Amino acid sequence: MFHIRFAKRIALGLICIFIGCVLGCSPVSDTHQTKTTAAELPKNEAVKNKACPVVSTEGFSPDCDARKTESAPAGSILSEDRKPAAVPAAAPMSLGQLIRKYPDVIKTNGPRIKTIALTFDDVPDPRFTPQILDVLRKYRVKATFFIVGNRAAKHPLLVKRIVREGHSIGNHSYNHPQFGKLGVRKFRSQILRTENIINRIAGFRPKLIRPPYGDINEQQLKWAELHGYKLVNWNVDSLDWKGLSKEQVKRNILSHAGRGSIILQHGGGGVGSNLRGTIEALPEIIQALRLKGYTFVTVPEMLKVPEKK
């Protein structure tokens, strides 16, 4: 009896196990499967099967970096490390580069013929300008004087004398700043303010501009060209502003002067300036260059441009 009952229980148990297998029962729950599937995958497989987040301005998540180039749609925003590097701003052009780029706007010399242009900056100055004018009149030389606006306003009679005696004049700013350190607006103000003063005194607006220290930038040069000006620097520097002696000034000029030279000297200066060397050397410079066959002309004559705008 016992054996029969035991056999029935074993048979019943086997039937239950069979029914459970048919219905798909498992000793592991669905929840546990979900939690362990990704964790139990190898690392590379887990990343491969993980969905990438939506692309944003911050770029992809680190898990998706390996698939950026494969999965990123055309036009999507790249991560910071893949953005093109910013193009650095171009360095300002040097004076030499500007002269080569704008040869018809800024000049340092004339044609290579036996002519010389004497130029005098920072005028009018009652300490020095009249003495220079006296020498030029005595030796029948015409020169070019570059006018500082605030000085012209103080000494208009000297400006009138320069013009009356047949010399040419140009614009040398209102108060002698370094143009390269100014914006275009302030540069323009320096030119126009001086131009208006010269026009009231001399009756015309000069075409020539000489930048103080010879310094100018490309934006200023373009403005000057657009408004019909011609800029004039030099290729022979007397360095007389240093208060040099007569012999030093002569040597600086005569050792460098040649065909078509534009020579820089000064007819005015700041407090404590000493231009005695310029005044004393000028007669001998004129005579020495004439003996070599040179003719003295004004800058407008040398460059064949009008003096007036």
Coordinates of N, CA and C in Angstrom, one line a residue, residues 54-151:
V54 N 20.7 62.1 -27.7 CA 20.5 63.1 -28.8 C 21.7 64.0 -28.9
V55 N 22.1 64.4 -30.1 CA 23.2 65.3 -30.3 C 22.8 66.7 -29.8
S56 N 23.7 67.3 -29.1 CA 23.4 68.7 -28.6 C 24.7 69.5 -28.8
T57 N 24.6 70.8 -28.5 CA 25.7 71.7 -28.6 C 26.9 71.3 -27.7
E58 N 26.7 70.4 -26.8 CA 27.8 70.0 -25.9 C 28.5 68.7 -26.5
G59 N 28.0 68.2 -27.6 CA 28.6 67.0 -28.3 C 28.0 65.7 -27.8
F60 N 28.6 64.6 -28.2 CA 28.1 63.3 -27.8 C 28.6 62.9 -26.4
S61 N 28.0 61.9 -25.8 CA 28.5 61.4 -24.5 C 29.7 60.6 -24.7
P62 N 30.6 60.4 -23.7 CA 31.8 59.7 -23.9 C 31.6 58.3 -24.4
D63 N 30.5 57.6 -24.0 CA 30.3 56.2 -24.4 C 30.1 56.1 -25.9
C64 N 29.7 57.2 -26.6 CA 29.4 57.1 -28.0 C 30.6 57.7 -28.8
D65 N 31.7 58.1 -28.2 CA 32.7 58.7 -29.0 C 33.3 57.8 -30.1
A66 N 33.3 56.5 -29.8 CA 33.9 55.6 -30.8 C 33.0 55.5 -32.0
R67 N 31.7 55.9 -31.9 CA 30.8 55.8 -33.0 C 30.5 57.1 -33.7
K68 N 31.2 58.2 -33.3 CA 30.9 59.5 -33.8 C 30.8 59.6 -35.3
T69 N 32.0 59.2 -35.9 CA 32.1 59.3 -37.3 C 31.1 58.4 -38.1
E70 N 30.7 57.3 -37.5 CA 29.8 56.4 -38.1 C 28.3 56.8 -38.0
S71 N 28.0 57.3 -36.8 CA 26.6 57.5 -36.5 C 26.1 58.9 -36.6
A72 N 27.1 59.9 -36.6 CA 26.6 61.3 -36.6 C 26.1 61.7 -37.9
P73 N 24.8 62.2 -38.0 CA 24.3 62.6 -39.3 C 25.0 63.8 -39.9
A74 N 24.9 64.0 -41.2 CA 25.6 65.1 -41.8 C 25.0 66.4 -41.2
G75 N 25.9 67.4 -41.0 CA 25.5 68.7 -40.5 C 25.4 68.7 -39.0
S76 N 25.6 67.6 -38.3 CA 25.5 67.6 -36.8 C 26.7 68.4 -36.2
I77 N 26.6 68.9 -35.0 CA 27.6 69.7 -34.4 C 28.6 68.8 -33.8
L78 N 29.9 69.1 -34.1 CA 31.0 68.3 -33.6 C 31.4 68.7 -32.2
S79 N 32.0 67.8 -31.5 CA 32.5 68.1 -30.1 C 33.6 69.1 -30.2
E80 N 33.9 69.7 -29.0 CA 34.8 70.8 -28.9 C 36.2 70.5 -29.5
D81 N 36.6 69.2 -29.2 CA 37.9 68.9 -29.7 C 38.0 68.6 -31.2
R82 N 36.8 68.6 -31.9 CA 36.8 68.4 -33.3 C 36.4 69.7 -34.1
K83 N 36.2 70.8 -33.4 CA 35.9 72.0 -34.0 C 37.1 72.6 -34.7
P84 N 37.0 73.2 -35.9 CA 38.2 73.8 -36.5 C 38.8 74.9 -35.6
A85 N 40.1 75.0 -35.6 CA 40.8 76.0 -34.8 C 40.5 77.4 -35.4
A86 N 40.4 78.4 -34.5 CA 40.1 79.7 -34.9 C 41.3 80.3 -35.7
V87 N 41.0 81.0 -36.8 CA 42.1 81.6 -37.6 C 42.6 82.8 -36.9
P88 N 44.0 82.9 -36.6 CA 44.5 84.0 -35.9 C 44.4 85.3 -36.7
A89 N 44.2 86.4 -36.1 CA 44.1 87.7 -36.8 C 45.5 88.0 -37.4
A90 N 45.4 88.6 -38.6 CA 46.6 88.9 -39.4 C 47.3 90.1 -38.7
A91 N 48.7 90.0 -38.7 CA 49.5 91.0 -38.0 C 49.4 92.3 -38.9
P92 N 49.5 93.5 -38.3 CA 49.5 94.7 -39.1 C 50.6 94.7 -40.0
M93 N 50.4 95.4 -41.2 CA 51.5 95.4 -42.2 C 52.5 96.4 -41.7
S94 N 53.8 96.1 -42.0 CA 54.9 97.1 -41.7 C 54.8 98.2 -42.7
L95 N 55.6 99.3 -42.4 CA 55.6 100.4 -43.3 C 56.2 100.0 -44.7
G96 N 57.2 99.2 -44.7 CA 57.8 98.7 -45.9 C 56.8 97.9 -46.7
Q97 N 56.0 97.1 -46.1 CA 55.0 96.3 -46.8 C 53.9 97.3 -47.4
L98 N 53.5 98.3 -46.6 CA 52.5 99.2 -47.1 C 53.0 100.0 -48.3
I99 N 54.3 100.4 -48.3 CA 54.9 101.1 -49.4 C 54.9 100.2 -50.7
R100 N 55.2 98.9 -50.5 CA 55.2 98.0 -51.7 C 53.8 97.8 -52.2
K101 N 52.8 97.7 -51.2 CA 51.4 97.4 -51.6 C 50.7 98.6 -52.2
Y102 N 51.1 99.8 -51.8 CA 50.4 101.0 -52.2 C 51.4 102.0 -52.8
P103 N 52.1 101.6 -53.9 CA 53.2 102.5 -54.4 C 52.8 103.8 -54.9
D104 N 51.5 103.9 -55.3 CA 51.1 105.2 -55.9 C 50.4 106.1 -54.8
V105 N 50.3 105.6 -53.6 CA 49.7 106.4 -52.5 C 50.7 107.0 -51.6
I106 N 51.7 106.2 -51.3 CA 52.8 106.7 -50.4 C 54.1 106.6 -51.0
K107 N 54.9 107.7 -51.0 CA 56.1 107.8 -51.7 C 57.3 108.1 -50.7
T108 N 58.4 107.6 -51.0 CA 59.6 107.9 -50.2 C 60.7 108.5 -51.1
N109 N 60.5 108.6 -52.4 CA 61.5 109.2 -53.3 C 60.8 109.4 -54.6
G110 N 61.5 110.2 -55.5 CA 61.0 110.4 -56.8 C 61.7 109.6 -57.9
P111 N 61.5 110.0 -59.1 CA 62.2 109.2 -60.2 C 63.7 109.4 -60.1
R112 N 64.4 108.4 -60.7 CA 65.8 108.3 -60.5 C 66.5 109.3 -61.6
I113 N 66.2 110.6 -61.4 CA 66.9 111.6 -62.2 C 67.6 112.5 -61.2
K114 N 68.4 113.4 -61.7 CA 69.3 114.2 -60.8 C 68.5 115.4 -60.2
T115 N 67.5 115.1 -59.5 CA 66.7 116.1 -58.7 C 66.7 115.7 -57.3
I116 N 66.6 116.7 -56.4 CA 66.6 116.6 -55.0 C 65.4 117.4 -54.4
A117 N 64.7 116.8 -53.5 CA 63.6 117.6 -52.8 C 64.0 117.8 -51.3
L118 N 64.2 119.0 -50.9 CA 64.5 119.3 -49.5 C 63.1 119.5 -48.8
T119 N 62.9 118.8 -47.7 CA 61.7 119.0 -46.9 C 62.0 119.3 -45.5
F120 N 61.1 120.1 -44.9 CA 61.2 120.6 -43.5 C 59.9 120.3 -42.7
D121 N 60.1 119.6 -41.6 CA 58.9 119.2 -40.8 C 58.7 120.1 -39.6
D122 N 57.5 120.0 -39.0 CA 57.2 120.6 -37.7 C 57.2 122.1 -37.8
V123 N 56.8 122.7 -38.9 CA 56.7 124.2 -39.0 C 55.3 124.6 -38.9
P124 N 55.1 125.9 -38.6 CA 56.0 126.9 -38.4 C 56.5 127.0 -37.0
D125 N 57.8 127.5 -36.8 CA 58.4 127.7 -35.5 C 59.2 129.0 -35.6
P126 N 58.8 130.0 -34.9 CA 59.5 131.3 -35.0 C 61.0 131.2 -34.6
R127 N 61.5 130.2 -34.0 CA 62.9 130.1 -33.6 C 63.7 129.7 -34.7
F128 N 63.2 128.9 -35.7 CA 64.0 128.3 -36.7 C 63.5 128.5 -38.1
T129 N 62.2 128.5 -38.3 CA 61.7 128.6 -39.7 C 62.1 129.8 -40.4
P130 N 62.1 131.0 -39.8 CA 62.5 132.2 -40.6 C 64.0 132.1 -41.1
Q131 N 64.9 131.5 -40.2 CA 66.3 131.4 -40.6 C 66.5 130.5 -41.8
I132 N 65.7 129.4 -41.8 CA 65.7 128.5 -42.9 C 65.2 129.1 -44.2
L133 N 64.1 129.9 -44.1 CA 63.6 130.6 -45.2 C 64.6 131.6 -45.8
D134 N 65.3 132.2 -44.9 CA 66.4 133.2 -45.3 C 67.4 132.5 -46.2
V135 N 67.9 131.3 -45.8 CA 68.9 130.6 -46.5 C 68.4 130.2 -47.9
L136 N 67.2 129.6 -47.9 CA 66.6 129.2 -49.1 C 66.4 130.3 -50.1
R137 N 66.0 131.5 -49.6 CA 65.8 132.6 -50.5 C 67.2 133.1 -51.1
K138 N 68.2 133.1 -50.2 CA 69.5 133.5 -50.7 C 70.1 132.6 -51.8
Y139 N 69.8 131.3 -51.7 CA 70.4 130.4 -52.7 C 69.3 130.0 -53.7
R140 N 68.2 130.6 -53.7 CA 67.2 130.5 -54.8 C 66.8 129.0 -54.9
V141 N 66.4 128.4 -53.7 CA 66.0 127.0 -53.6 C 64.5 127.0 -53.2
K142 N 63.7 126.2 -53.8 CA 62.4 126.0 -53.4 C 62.3 124.6 -52.7
A143 N 61.6 124.6 -51.5 CA 61.5 123.4 -50.7 C 60.1 123.1 -50.4
T144 N 59.9 122.1 -49.6 CA 58.5 121.7 -49.2 C 58.5 121.7 -47.7
F145 N 57.5 122.4 -47.1 CA 57.3 122.5 -45.6 C 56.0 121.7 -45.2
F146 N 56.2 120.9 -44.2 CA 55.0 120.2 -43.7 C 54.5 120.8 -42.4
I147 N 53.3 121.3 -42.4 CA 52.7 122.1 -41.4 C 52.0 121.4 -40.3
V148 N 52.3 121.7 -39.1 CA 51.6 121.2 -37.9 C 50.4 122.2 -37.6
G149 N 49.2 121.7 -37.5 CA 48.0 122.6 -37.5 C 48.0 123.6 -36.3
N150 N 48.3 123.1 -35.1 CA 48.2 124.0 -33.9 C 49.3 125.0 -34.0
R151 N 50.4 124.8 -34.6 CA 51.5 125.8 -34.8 C 51.1 126.8 -35.9

